[in-house]
Amino acid sequence: MWKRVERAYASLHNRVDFKPQIGLVLGSGLGALAEEIESVYSMPFENIQGMPTSTVQGHSGRFVFGYINRVPVVIMQGRVHYYEGYTPQEAVLPIRLLIRMGVKALILTNAAGGIRDDLNTGDIMMITDHISLVPSPLIGRNDPSYGDRFPDMTEAYDPSLREIARQAAKKVGVELKEGVYIQFTGPNFETPAEIRMARAMGADAVGMSTAIETIAAVHMGIKVLGLSFISNKAAGLGSEKLSHLDVQAESEKVVGKLSAIIKEAVQLASNK
């Protein structure tokens, strides 16, 4: 897998001469932020050697290079998922590639179902910790040049970036809730019984990404900020049937709110 990361990096580096400081991953329905930045260059995943490609509606599958408030960033517009048939190691390859490009901090976003009673459609939840029900992407041989065999996950979501996000949300006037995110495998939505289990385990919101990406980033020594948009009540907690199209539609309604937090957070983080 490490050789595949290096091949992908060489393929990209030969075409794009850009040094991003911060990497962003945009989840379902949240890709519009990539259209708002001062774009310099974009690269579809399929044009990068060895890069897995996204097959999910609402995930464009490309890197966008540019600036947010003069800060050089690379945006992953769409992601690849374990449920698409990729191994966990393949699903986090794009994350490793972002870090290989030289980013010093990573902002991961996703659409999630609200489990905790006060998490409602339209809310933004900062991830304070996670539970992963997907096999670790670190299973297999470890290359010490990429990271420690047994990385500490005690503060997987960096406390300094979390404080920056709080400051950013306050400055732009958006209420920022906080909680624990749980990653199920997908692609099916969870059953009400599984959501009751997740609540008992201490989860506040549920989705199908992000946790294994965080593990890969922490393994490589990168600070992570996680932000979930609550697109629906989790299974059994609301009256509506769950649908990916509805998740996209709800995400698109509030992308401006999340975008405002991210833009301000990028500016604050670049000054640290």
Short mmCIF file of C-alpha atoms in Angstrom, two decimals:
data_model
loop_
_atom_site.label_atom_id
_atom_site.label_comp_id
_atom_site.label_asym_id
_atom_site.label_seq_id
_atom_site.Cartn_x
_atom_site.Cartn_y
_atom_site.Cartn_z
CA MET A 1 0.00 0.00 0.00
CA TRP A 2 2.85 2.40 0.77
CA LYS A 3 4.26 1.92 -2.73
CA ARG A 4 0.82 2.70 -4.12
CA VAL A 5 0.70 5.94 -2.11
CA GLU A 6 4.10 6.93 -3.48
CA ARG A 7 3.04 6.12 -7.06
CA ALA A 8 -0.07 8.26 -6.63
CA TYR A 9 2.00 11.09 -5.16
CA ALA A 10 4.51 10.94 -8.03
CA SER A 11 1.66 10.94 -10.57
CA LEU A 12 0.07 13.99 -8.97
CA HIS A 13 3.30 15.85 -8.21
CA ASN A 14 4.39 15.61 -11.84
CA ARG A 15 1.30 17.59 -12.86
CA VAL A 16 0.60 19.93 -9.95
CA ASP A 17 3.18 22.25 -8.39
CA PHE A 18 1.32 23.44 -5.32
CA LYS A 19 2.14 23.23 -1.61
CA PRO A 20 -1.06 23.12 0.47
CA GLN A 21 -0.98 23.96 4.16
CA ILE A 22 -4.38 22.55 5.12
CA GLY A 23 -6.38 19.67 3.66
CA LEU A 24 -10.19 19.48 3.64
CA VAL A 25 -12.44 16.51 2.90
CA LEU A 26 -16.00 17.34 1.90
CA GLY A 27 -18.73 14.81 2.65
CA SER A 28 -22.12 14.06 1.06
CA GLY A 29 -23.80 17.19 -0.29
CA LEU A 30 -21.04 19.45 1.04
CA GLY A 31 -18.95 19.71 -2.13
CA ALA A 32 -20.15 23.23 -2.94
CA LEU A 33 -17.44 24.70 -0.70
CA ALA A 34 -14.88 23.71 -3.35
CA GLU A 35 -16.62 26.07 -5.78
CA GLU A 36 -16.21 29.01 -3.40
CA ILE A 37 -12.43 29.03 -3.03
CA GLU A 38 -9.88 30.85 -5.17
CA SER A 39 -9.17 27.79 -7.28
CA VAL A 40 -5.80 27.26 -8.96
CA TYR A 41 -6.09 23.72 -10.30
CA SER A 42 -8.24 20.62 -10.03
CA MET A 43 -7.44 16.96 -10.64
CA PRO A 44 -10.01 14.14 -10.96
CA PHE A 45 -9.14 11.04 -8.96
CA GLU A 46 -9.16 8.87 -12.09
CA ASN A 47 -6.27 10.89 -13.53
CA ILE A 48 -3.99 9.91 -10.64
CA GLN A 49 -2.17 6.61 -10.90
CA GLY A 50 -3.35 4.05 -8.34
CA MET A 51 -5.99 6.36 -6.86
CA PRO A 52 -9.33 4.76 -5.89
CA THR A 53 -12.31 6.55 -7.44
CA SER A 54 -15.61 7.58 -5.88
CA THR A 55 -18.77 5.84 -7.13
CA VAL A 56 -21.29 7.60 -4.88
CA GLN A 57 -23.74 10.26 -6.03
CA GLY A 58 -22.84 13.58 -4.42
CA HIS A 59 -19.10 12.82 -4.32
CA SER A 60 -17.39 14.45 -7.32
CA GLY A 61 -14.10 12.66 -6.77
CA ARG A 62 -11.41 15.27 -7.39
CA PHE A 63 -8.76 17.36 -5.67
CA VAL A 64 -9.18 21.14 -5.87
CA PHE A 65 -6.11 23.26 -5.12
CA GLY A 66 -6.45 26.90 -4.19
CA TYR A 67 -6.69 29.49 -1.43
CA ILE A 68 -9.07 30.26 1.41
CA ASN A 69 -8.33 33.72 2.79
CA ARG A 70 -4.85 33.47 1.17
CA VAL A 71 -4.14 30.17 2.93
CA PRO A 72 -3.05 27.44 0.46
CA VAL A 73 -5.41 24.47 0.75
CA VAL A 74 -6.27 21.26 -1.06
CA ILE A 75 -9.88 20.15 -1.00
CA MET A 76 -10.93 16.56 -1.55
CA GLN A 77 -14.33 17.06 -3.17
CA GLY A 78 -15.91 13.74 -2.37
CA ARG A 79 -14.31 10.69 -0.78
CA VAL A 80 -14.11 6.94 -1.24
CA HIS A 81 -15.76 4.60 1.24
CA TYR A 82 -15.24 1.15 2.67
CA TYR A 83 -18.76 0.23 1.54
CA GLU A 84 -17.87 0.83 -2.12
CA GLY A 85 -15.87 -2.38 -2.00
CA TYR A 86 -12.51 -0.88 -1.11
CA THR A 87 -10.44 -2.21 1.76
CA PRO A 88 -9.97 0.16 4.72
CA GLN A 89 -6.38 0.63 3.52
CA GLU A 90 -7.59 1.68 0.06
CA ALA A 91 -10.33 3.90 1.48
CA VAL A 92 -7.76 6.00 3.36
CA LEU A 93 -5.24 6.16 0.51
CA PRO A 94 -6.54 9.62 -0.52
CA ILE A 95 -6.00 10.82 3.05
CA ARG A 96 -2.42 9.56 3.00
CA LEU A 97 -1.95 11.28 -0.34
CA LEU A 98 -3.18 14.61 1.10
CA ILE A 99 -0.66 14.29 3.90
CA ARG A 100 2.07 13.26 1.47
CA MET A 101 1.41 16.56 -0.33
CA GLY A 102 2.56 18.32 2.83
CA VAL A 103 -0.59 19.41 4.67
CA LYS A 104 -0.08 20.09 8.38
CA ALA A 105 -3.73 19.86 9.43
CA LEU A 106 -6.78 18.04 8.13
CA ILE A 107 -10.45 19.07 8.34
CA LEU A 108 -12.84 16.16 7.79
CA THR A 109 -16.54 16.79 7.19
CA ASN A 110 -19.46 14.44 6.81
CA ALA A 111 -23.24 14.18 6.86
CA ALA A 112 -24.43 12.23 9.89
CA GLY A 113 -27.55 11.01 11.61
CA GLY A 114 -28.32 12.52 14.98
CA ILE A 115 -28.58 10.07 17.87
CA ARG A 116 -28.48 12.41 20.86
CA ASP A 117 -31.84 14.04 21.55
CA ASP A 118 -30.64 17.61 21.05
CA LEU A 119 -29.01 16.93 17.68
CA ASN A 120 -31.49 17.93 14.99
CA THR A 121 -31.45 18.29 11.23
CA GLY A 122 -29.37 21.34 10.31
CA ASP A 123 -27.08 21.24 13.35
CA ILE A 124 -23.29 21.22 13.10
CA MET A 125 -21.51 18.89 15.51
CA MET A 126 -17.78 19.04 16.15
CA ILE A 127 -16.40 15.55 16.68
CA THR A 128 -14.66 15.15 20.03
CA ASP A 129 -14.02 11.41 19.73
CA HIS A 130 -15.12 8.45 17.64
CA ILE A 131 -16.09 4.79 17.70
CA SER A 132 -15.22 2.74 14.62
CA LEU A 133 -17.08 -0.42 13.62
CA VAL A 134 -14.88 -0.75 10.53
CA PRO A 135 -11.58 -2.71 10.60
CA SER A 136 -8.58 -0.47 11.25
CA PRO A 137 -6.77 0.80 8.13
CA LEU A 138 -3.51 0.11 9.99
CA ILE A 139 -3.95 -3.67 9.78
CA GLY A 140 -1.11 -5.18 7.78
CA ARG A 141 2.55 -4.30 7.39
CA ASN A 142 3.66 -0.96 8.81
CA ASP A 143 6.18 1.37 7.22
CA PRO A 144 7.95 3.21 10.10
CA SER A 145 8.62 6.18 7.82
CA TYR A 146 4.86 6.79 7.70
CA GLY A 147 4.08 6.33 11.36
CA ASP A 148 4.30 4.32 14.56
CA ARG A 149 2.99 0.76 14.56
CA PHE A 150 0.78 1.53 17.60
CA PRO A 151 -0.33 5.19 17.41
CA ASP A 152 -1.99 6.76 20.45
CA MET A 153 -5.61 7.75 19.73
CA THR A 154 -6.33 9.45 23.06
CA GLU A 155 -6.69 12.88 21.39
CA ALA A 156 -7.42 11.83 17.82
CA TYR A 157 -9.31 15.11 17.26
CA ASP A 158 -6.76 17.76 18.12
CA PRO A 159 -7.71 19.94 21.14
CA SER A 160 -6.12 23.07 19.65
CA LEU A 161 -8.09 22.70 16.40
CA ARG A 162 -11.27 22.07 18.36
CA GLU A 163 -10.75 25.34 20.23
CA ILE A 164 -10.14 27.10 16.91
CA ALA A 165 -13.43 25.68 15.60
CA ARG A 166 -15.26 26.97 18.68
CA GLN A 167 -13.79 30.44 18.13
CA ALA A 168 -14.63 30.32 14.41
CA ALA A 169 -18.24 29.29 15.02
CA LYS A 170 -18.70 32.02 17.60
CA LYS A 171 -17.25 34.62 15.25
CA VAL A 172 -19.58 33.71 12.36
CA GLY A 173 -22.59 33.30 14.65
CA VAL A 174 -23.20 29.57 14.21
CA GLU A 175 -24.07 27.31 17.13
CA LEU A 176 -21.53 24.49 17.28
CA LYS A 177 -22.52 21.37 19.14
CA GLU A 178 -20.03 18.68 20.18
CA GLY A 179 -20.14 14.93 20.47
CA VAL A 180 -18.92 11.43 19.68
CA TYR A 181 -19.23 10.07 16.13
CA ILE A 182 -19.64 6.39 15.30
CA GLN A 183 -18.75 4.90 11.91
CA PHE A 184 -20.79 1.95 10.67
CA THR A 185 -19.79 0.15 7.49
CA GLY A 186 -22.83 1.08 5.35
CA PRO A 187 -24.06 1.33 2.68
CA ASN A 188 -27.40 0.44 4.28
CA PHE A 189 -28.66 2.79 6.94
CA GLU A 190 -28.61 1.36 10.44
CA THR A 191 -31.51 -0.43 12.09
CA PRO A 192 -33.25 1.12 15.12
CA ALA A 193 -31.71 -1.65 17.26
CA GLU A 194 -28.22 -0.75 16.01
CA ILE A 195 -28.86 2.90 16.86
CA ARG A 196 -29.94 1.90 20.37
CA MET A 197 -26.66 -0.03 20.64
CA ALA A 198 -24.70 2.99 19.39
CA ARG A 199 -26.41 5.23 21.95
CA ALA A 200 -25.56 2.75 24.71
CA MET A 201 -21.93 2.79 23.53
CA GLY A 202 -21.80 6.58 23.94
CA ALA A 203 -22.27 7.74 20.33
CA ASP A 204 -24.05 11.00 19.56
CA ALA A 205 -24.05 10.89 15.74
CA VAL A 206 -23.67 8.14 13.14
CA GLY A 207 -22.22 7.92 9.64
CA MET A 208 -20.25 5.79 7.19
CA SER A 209 -16.89 7.57 6.96
CA THR A 210 -14.35 9.72 8.81
CA ALA A 211 -13.23 7.49 11.71
CA ILE A 212 -10.84 5.37 9.65
CA GLU A 213 -9.60 8.51 7.88
CA THR A 214 -8.80 10.03 11.26
CA ILE A 215 -6.90 6.89 12.26
CA ALA A 216 -4.75 7.12 9.11
CA ALA A 217 -4.07 10.83 9.66
CA VAL A 218 -3.11 10.39 13.31
CA HIS A 219 -0.87 7.49 12.27
CA MET A 220 1.00 9.93 10.03
CA GLY A 221 1.25 12.59 12.75
CA ILE A 222 -1.31 15.06 11.40
CA LYS A 223 -3.76 17.14 13.45
CA VAL A 224 -7.43 16.45 12.70
CA LEU A 225 -10.61 18.49 13.07
CA GLY A 226 -13.90 16.66 12.45
CA LEU A 227 -17.21 18.37 11.67
CA SER A 228 -20.51 16.56 11.15
CA PHE A 229 -23.59 18.10 9.59
CA ILE A 230 -26.69 16.49 11.08
CA SER A 231 -28.73 15.65 8.00
CA ASN A 232 -31.43 13.56 9.72
CA LYS A 233 -32.45 11.83 12.90
CA ALA A 234 -30.93 8.35 13.08
CA ALA A 235 -33.06 5.26 12.41
CA GLY A 236 -35.99 4.85 14.77
CA LEU A 237 -35.70 8.38 16.15
CA GLY A 238 -37.64 10.22 13.46
CA SER A 239 -40.80 9.74 11.43
CA GLU A 240 -39.24 9.85 7.95
CA LYS A 241 -37.69 6.97 6.02
CA LEU A 242 -33.95 7.44 5.49
CA SER A 243 -32.67 8.21 2.00
CA HIS A 244 -29.29 9.22 0.56
CA LEU A 245 -31.04 11.76 -1.69
CA ASP A 246 -32.59 13.40 1.36
CA VAL A 247 -29.17 13.48 3.05
CA GLN A 248 -27.74 15.31 0.03
CA ALA A 249 -30.67 17.74 -0.11
CA GLU A 250 -30.42 18.64 3.58
CA SER A 251 -26.64 19.01 3.35
CA GLU A 252 -26.95 21.43 0.44
CA LYS A 253 -29.33 23.61 2.47
CA VAL A 254 -26.78 24.36 5.17
CA VAL A 255 -23.47 24.10 3.33
CA GLY A 256 -23.12 27.87 3.76
CA LYS A 257 -23.21 27.53 7.54
CA LEU A 258 -20.50 24.87 7.57
CA SER A 259 -18.51 26.77 4.96
CA ALA A 260 -18.46 29.89 7.15
CA ILE A 261 -17.01 27.93 10.07
CA ILE A 262 -14.40 26.23 7.90
CA LYS A 263 -13.23 29.44 6.23
CA GLU A 264 -12.77 31.17 9.56
CA ALA A 265 -11.13 28.08 11.10
CA VAL A 266 -8.65 27.83 8.20
CA GLN A 267 -7.65 31.45 8.75
CA LEU A 268 -7.21 30.99 12.50
CA ALA A 269 -5.35 27.68 12.12
CA SER A 270 -2.89 29.19 9.62
CA ASN A 271 -1.88 31.77 12.20
CA LYS A 272 -0.96 29.14 14.82
#
